[in-house]
Short mmCIF file of C-alpha atoms in Angstrom, two decimals:
data_model
loop_
_atom_site.label_atom_id
_atom_site.label_comp_id
_atom_site.label_asym_id
_atom_site.label_seq_id
_atom_site.Cartn_x
_atom_site.Cartn_y
_atom_site.Cartn_z
CA MET R 1 106.44 163.22 132.11
CA PRO R 2 103.97 160.42 133.17
CA THR R 3 104.82 156.87 133.68
CA LEU R 4 102.75 153.88 133.81
CA SER R 5 103.56 152.07 136.51
CA TYR R 6 102.16 147.51 136.61
CA LEU R 7 99.98 146.65 139.43
CA GLY R 8 100.35 143.65 139.49
CA GLY R 9 97.18 142.63 137.53
CA THR R 10 97.56 140.37 134.16
CA VAL R 11 96.97 142.30 130.19
CA LEU R 12 95.07 140.10 127.39
CA SER R 13 98.54 138.45 125.92
CA THR R 14 97.07 137.57 122.73
CA VAL R 15 93.61 139.36 123.29
CA GLU R 16 90.43 137.37 121.06
CA VAL R 17 88.56 140.16 119.59
CA PHE R 18 84.40 139.65 120.30
CA PRO R 19 82.43 141.84 118.95
CA VAL R 20 78.18 142.04 120.48
CA PHE R 21 75.51 144.59 118.55
CA HIS R 22 73.10 144.65 120.06
CA GLY R 23 70.22 144.72 118.76
CA PRO R 24 69.59 144.40 114.10
CA THR R 25 69.82 148.59 113.95
CA VAL R 26 73.59 148.96 115.62
CA GLN R 27 75.36 150.61 112.41
CA TYR R 28 78.59 149.50 110.48
CA THR R 29 79.42 145.96 112.15
CA SER R 30 80.78 145.02 108.72
CA GLN R 31 83.16 148.06 109.29
CA ILE R 32 83.68 146.79 112.79
CA LEU R 33 84.48 143.57 112.04
CA SER R 34 87.04 144.47 109.08
CA PHE R 35 88.32 147.72 112.14
CA TYR R 36 89.34 144.52 114.92
CA THR R 37 90.91 142.10 111.81
CA GLN R 38 93.21 144.48 110.47
CA VAL R 39 93.98 146.42 114.20
CA THR R 40 94.67 143.95 116.45
CA ASN R 41 96.98 142.35 113.25
CA SER R 42 98.99 145.43 112.52
CA ASN R 43 101.65 146.84 113.74
CA TYR R 44 99.56 149.01 116.25
CA PHE R 45 99.52 146.54 118.43
CA ASP R 46 103.69 145.31 117.79
CA TRP R 47 105.37 148.22 120.24
CA LEU R 48 102.56 146.85 123.30
CA ILE R 49 105.29 144.46 124.42
CA GLU R 50 106.73 147.04 126.79
CA TYR R 51 103.92 146.37 128.85
CA ASN R 52 104.49 143.07 129.03
CA THR R 53 104.48 141.46 132.26
CA PRO R 54 106.46 139.45 134.34
CA THR R 55 104.20 136.13 133.19
CA GLN R 56 103.01 137.97 130.06
CA SER R 57 103.63 138.73 126.50
CA ILE R 58 101.76 140.97 124.89
CA THR R 59 100.94 140.38 120.31
CA ARG R 60 99.04 140.10 117.84
CA GLY R 61 95.28 139.70 118.94
CA TYR R 62 92.86 138.79 116.54
CA VAL R 63 88.79 138.56 115.97
CA THR R 64 87.28 135.00 116.92
CA GLY R 65 83.53 136.21 115.41
CA SER R 66 80.65 138.45 116.55
CA TYR R 67 77.29 138.00 118.03
CA THR R 68 73.93 139.89 116.62
CA ASP R 69 71.57 140.43 119.44
CA SER R 70 68.38 139.83 116.72
CA SER R 71 65.64 141.02 119.01
CA THR R 72 63.09 144.12 118.28
CA THR R 73 62.07 144.53 121.44
CA LEU R 74 65.68 144.98 123.38
CA PRO R 75 65.82 148.00 126.38
CA THR R 76 66.52 151.50 125.38
CA SER R 77 67.40 153.27 128.42
CA ILE R 78 69.78 150.81 130.14
CA ASN R 79 73.12 151.24 132.82
CA ASP R 80 75.61 149.23 133.56
CA ALA R 81 73.98 146.84 135.35
CA TYR R 82 72.54 145.33 132.43
CA ILE R 83 74.89 145.31 130.92
CA ARG R 84 76.78 143.20 132.94
CA THR R 85 73.56 140.60 133.31
CA TYR R 86 73.05 140.67 129.51
CA LEU R 87 77.22 139.70 129.38
CA SER R 88 76.70 137.08 131.86
CA SER R 89 73.78 135.05 130.21
CA LEU R 90 75.22 135.31 126.71
CA VAL R 91 78.51 133.71 128.36
CA SER R 92 75.77 130.94 130.41
CA SER R 93 73.52 130.72 127.34
CA GLY R 94 76.64 129.49 125.42
CA ARG R 95 76.00 132.43 122.96
CA ILE R 96 79.44 133.96 123.80
CA THR R 97 81.91 130.81 124.49
CA PRO R 98 84.87 133.29 126.51
CA THR R 99 88.74 132.38 127.85
CA ALA R 100 91.28 134.49 129.17
CA ASN R 101 92.02 136.37 126.63
CA THR R 102 88.95 137.38 125.24
CA PHE R 103 87.18 140.77 124.87
CA ILE R 104 83.11 141.38 123.73
CA PRO R 105 82.97 145.07 122.81
CA ILE R 106 79.42 146.26 122.94
CA TYR R 107 77.99 147.92 120.38
CA PHE R 108 74.37 149.82 120.83
CA PRO R 109 72.13 152.08 117.78
CA PRO R 110 70.76 154.83 117.71
CA GLY R 111 68.59 155.85 119.78
CA THR R 112 69.88 153.96 123.32
CA ASN R 113 70.88 155.69 126.62
CA ILE R 114 73.37 154.10 128.23
CA PHE R 115 73.52 155.12 131.47
CA SER R 116 76.57 155.18 134.63
CA SER R 117 76.69 152.50 137.40
CA THR R 118 74.75 155.34 139.21
CA GLY R 119 72.08 155.73 137.09
CA THR R 120 72.55 160.05 136.47
CA VAL R 121 74.98 159.95 133.30
CA ALA R 122 74.59 159.28 130.10
CA SER R 123 76.47 158.18 127.18
CA CYS R 124 77.41 161.24 124.83
CA THR R 125 77.52 164.14 127.86
CA ILE R 126 81.38 163.62 129.99
CA TRP R 127 81.55 159.90 129.12
CA CYS R 128 81.89 158.07 125.08
CA ALA R 129 82.87 155.17 125.94
CA TYR R 130 84.91 153.07 128.95
CA HIS R 131 85.52 149.44 129.44
CA SER R 132 84.99 146.94 132.88
CA TYR R 133 85.59 143.07 132.90
CA GLN R 134 82.50 140.91 134.43
CA PRO R 135 83.17 137.77 136.55
CA VAL R 136 81.21 134.86 134.23
CA THR R 137 80.96 131.26 133.89
CA THR R 138 80.66 128.86 131.13
CA PRO R 139 77.78 126.61 130.82
CA SER R 140 80.94 123.93 131.58
CA GLY R 141 81.43 125.22 134.97
CA THR R 142 85.10 127.63 134.43
CA THR R 143 84.54 130.81 135.63
CA TYR R 144 86.50 133.43 133.76
CA ASN R 145 86.77 138.40 134.49
CA LEU R 146 85.66 139.08 130.42
CA ALA R 147 87.38 142.09 129.76
CA TYR R 148 84.04 144.35 128.30
CA ALA R 149 83.74 147.17 126.75
CA VAL R 150 80.41 150.09 126.05
CA LEU R 151 80.43 151.66 122.77
CA PRO R 152 77.08 153.84 122.28
CA ASP R 153 76.13 155.25 118.58
CA MET R 154 78.59 157.21 117.92
CA GLY R 155 76.39 159.31 114.84
CA PRO R 156 75.20 162.39 114.34
CA SER R 157 72.00 162.81 115.86
CA THR R 158 73.20 161.93 119.23
CA GLY R 159 76.10 163.80 121.38
CA CYS R 160 79.38 161.95 120.80
CA TYR R 161 79.00 162.99 116.79
CA ARG R 162 82.49 165.41 116.56
CA GLY R 163 82.46 165.84 120.50
CA CYS R 164 83.35 161.80 120.30
CA GLY R 165 86.89 161.36 118.30
CA GLY R 166 86.20 164.71 116.13
CA TYR R 167 85.77 163.12 112.64
CA ALA R 168 83.54 163.96 110.82
CA GLN R 169 82.81 161.24 109.30
CA PRO R 170 80.34 158.85 112.10
CA PHE R 171 82.59 155.42 111.62
CA ASP R 172 86.07 156.59 112.36
CA SER R 173 84.90 158.50 115.57
CA LEU R 174 84.02 154.90 116.58
CA SER R 175 86.73 153.27 115.00
CA ALA R 176 89.24 156.08 117.03
CA VAL R 177 87.30 154.76 120.85
CA SER R 178 87.22 151.74 119.92
CA THR R 179 90.98 151.53 119.81
CA HIS R 180 90.76 153.61 122.67
CA GLU R 181 88.82 150.51 125.32
CA LEU R 182 90.46 147.78 122.91
CA VAL R 183 94.45 149.06 123.87
CA GLU R 184 93.09 150.10 127.29
CA SER R 185 91.10 146.97 127.79
CA VAL R 186 94.28 144.85 126.54
CA THR R 187 96.72 146.36 128.86
CA ASP R 188 94.49 146.66 132.19
CA PRO R 189 91.09 144.42 131.45
CA ARG R 190 90.81 143.53 135.25
CA LEU R 191 91.72 147.48 136.44
CA ASP R 192 95.41 146.22 137.67
CA GLY R 193 97.49 145.61 135.03
CA TRP R 194 98.98 149.33 134.06
CA HIS R 195 98.60 152.61 135.53
CA GLU R 196 99.39 156.44 135.76
CA SER R 197 101.16 156.21 138.79
CA GLY R 198 99.80 158.55 141.23
CA SER R 199 97.46 159.63 139.36
CA GLY R 200 94.73 157.16 140.78
CA PHE R 201 93.44 156.14 137.11
CA ASN R 202 94.61 157.36 133.68
CA GLU R 203 95.25 154.75 131.56
CA ILE R 204 97.44 153.69 129.09
CA GLY R 205 94.58 155.68 126.32
CA ASP R 206 93.49 157.90 128.93
CA LEU R 207 96.75 160.27 128.53
CA CYS R 208 95.76 160.87 124.86
CA ASN R 209 92.82 161.57 124.69
CA GLY R 210 91.85 163.74 120.72
CA GLN R 211 94.76 162.24 119.66
CA HIS R 212 94.89 160.29 116.43
CA GLY R 213 96.43 158.99 113.87
CA SER R 214 95.83 155.88 111.57
CA VAL R 215 96.44 152.60 110.13
CA VAL R 216 96.62 150.93 106.61
CA GLY R 217 94.94 147.19 106.84
CA GLY R 218 95.82 144.52 104.43
CA ASP R 219 92.92 145.50 103.46
CA GLY R 220 94.15 148.57 101.55
CA VAL R 221 91.35 149.92 104.12
CA THR R 222 93.04 153.41 105.99
CA TYR R 223 91.27 153.05 109.54
CA ALA R 224 91.19 155.89 112.11
CA VAL R 225 93.38 155.26 115.64
CA GLN R 226 93.46 157.16 118.60
CA LEU R 227 97.84 157.10 119.30
CA GLU R 228 98.37 155.47 122.94
CA PHE R 229 100.72 156.52 125.89
CA SER R 230 104.59 154.81 125.64
CA ASN R 231 106.50 154.27 128.71
CA GLU R 232 109.56 153.89 126.42
CA VAL R 233 109.12 156.65 124.77
CA GLN R 234 107.15 158.89 126.85
CA ALA R 235 105.46 159.90 123.95
CA CYS R 236 101.87 159.10 122.12
CA ILE R 237 102.14 157.11 119.54
CA GLN R 238 100.80 154.62 116.94
CA SER R 239 103.65 152.55 116.44
CA VAL R 240 107.74 152.56 116.58
CA PRO R 241 107.32 150.89 112.94
CA LEU R 242 111.68 150.60 111.72
CA THR R 243 112.16 146.29 112.38
CA PHE R 244 114.97 145.33 111.04
CA ALA R 245 118.21 143.66 111.85
CA PHE R 246 121.71 143.14 110.18
CA ALA R 247 124.94 141.46 110.83
CA PHE R 248 128.89 142.79 110.26
CA SER R 249 132.07 141.18 110.76
CA PHE R 250 135.70 142.85 110.72
CA THR R 251 139.04 142.09 111.84
CA ILE R 252 141.15 145.26 113.27
CA THR R 253 144.37 145.20 115.54
CA VAL R 254 145.55 147.82 117.94
CA SER R 255 147.50 150.62 115.58
CA SER R 256 144.20 150.07 113.13
CA SER R 257 140.84 152.86 113.20
CA PHE R 258 137.21 151.72 111.18
CA SER R 259 134.24 153.36 111.04
CA VAL R 260 130.37 152.07 110.17
CA ALA R 261 128.53 154.25 108.85
CA PHE R 262 124.44 153.52 108.88
CA THR R 263 121.06 155.98 109.14
CA VAL R 264 117.77 154.84 112.09
CA THR R 265 114.79 156.28 111.68
CA ASN R 266 111.67 156.18 114.50
CA ALA R 267 114.39 153.44 116.31
CA LEU R 268 113.76 153.52 119.95
CA SER R 269 117.91 152.39 120.09
CA ILE R 270 120.34 150.59 118.28
CA THR R 271 122.37 147.72 119.49
CA VAL R 272 126.18 146.50 118.23
CA ARG R 273 127.48 143.29 119.60
CA PHE R 274 131.29 143.21 119.05
CA SER R 275 132.61 138.81 120.00
CA ASN R 276 133.38 140.91 123.63
CA ARG R 277 131.96 143.48 124.30
CA THR R 278 127.89 145.20 123.30
CA VAL R 279 127.42 148.54 122.99
CA THR R 280 123.29 150.44 122.80
CA PHE R 281 123.34 153.78 121.43
CA PRO R 282 120.38 155.48 122.12
CA CYS R 283 118.63 157.22 119.76
CA SER R 284 118.96 160.26 121.17
CA ASN R 285 123.21 159.99 119.96
CA PHE R 286 121.89 159.10 116.46
#
């Protein structure tokens, strides 16, 4: 079975999402903002604590704002070098004020072709989206390794339609692919966090490509998400929904017997603490 190993780097402990819309014709901008607001504040994030590091604990995140580039003369054929320069300029000009936890998903309008670093592989051919990081410097002189993701349009006129996410509705595919990059950026923002042991480069989302679920936000809207890989469960999951606590006390003598009965669903283990002993039962015992 695969296992993600910690490589000693950082995670985004409380992700601060700041979407950038590369042009005024990017689709679904208001829905994207709602999607990030709801998903980062849901139980989709709670189980990621298993990917804490010795110095960082992963918690729910939030949206800090967004930026829409209103220029009508933005290029429609770009590569990663352009994106890195573009990000750096947004920070140096003060349009983005990052922190160590900032994540910048960049969305592009229909008709934009995005090429790989080699300049030969375009978006929606072999790849659907990707994430990386870029060293940036703020106007005050503070430097950060800024986590970002590149998300092309996934409408019917693109090769991404149905091929990325697989949904009939383009926004559902876009949100599912976005969660892939979001959670990978949280657990491996600088590419030195969590990877599959011996795999070369598989991350938490790569192990679950094409496996989807849904999150009902606090706004009542159902958002499509990708499942992510859990070391603890050894499976692709979207949440471990059961969280509860209970307490009971009793006194027994050497000659007495007793029983305790309860029902548990979707828990990793149950721990019962007595005054002088702690017993943990794995889920397989139930």
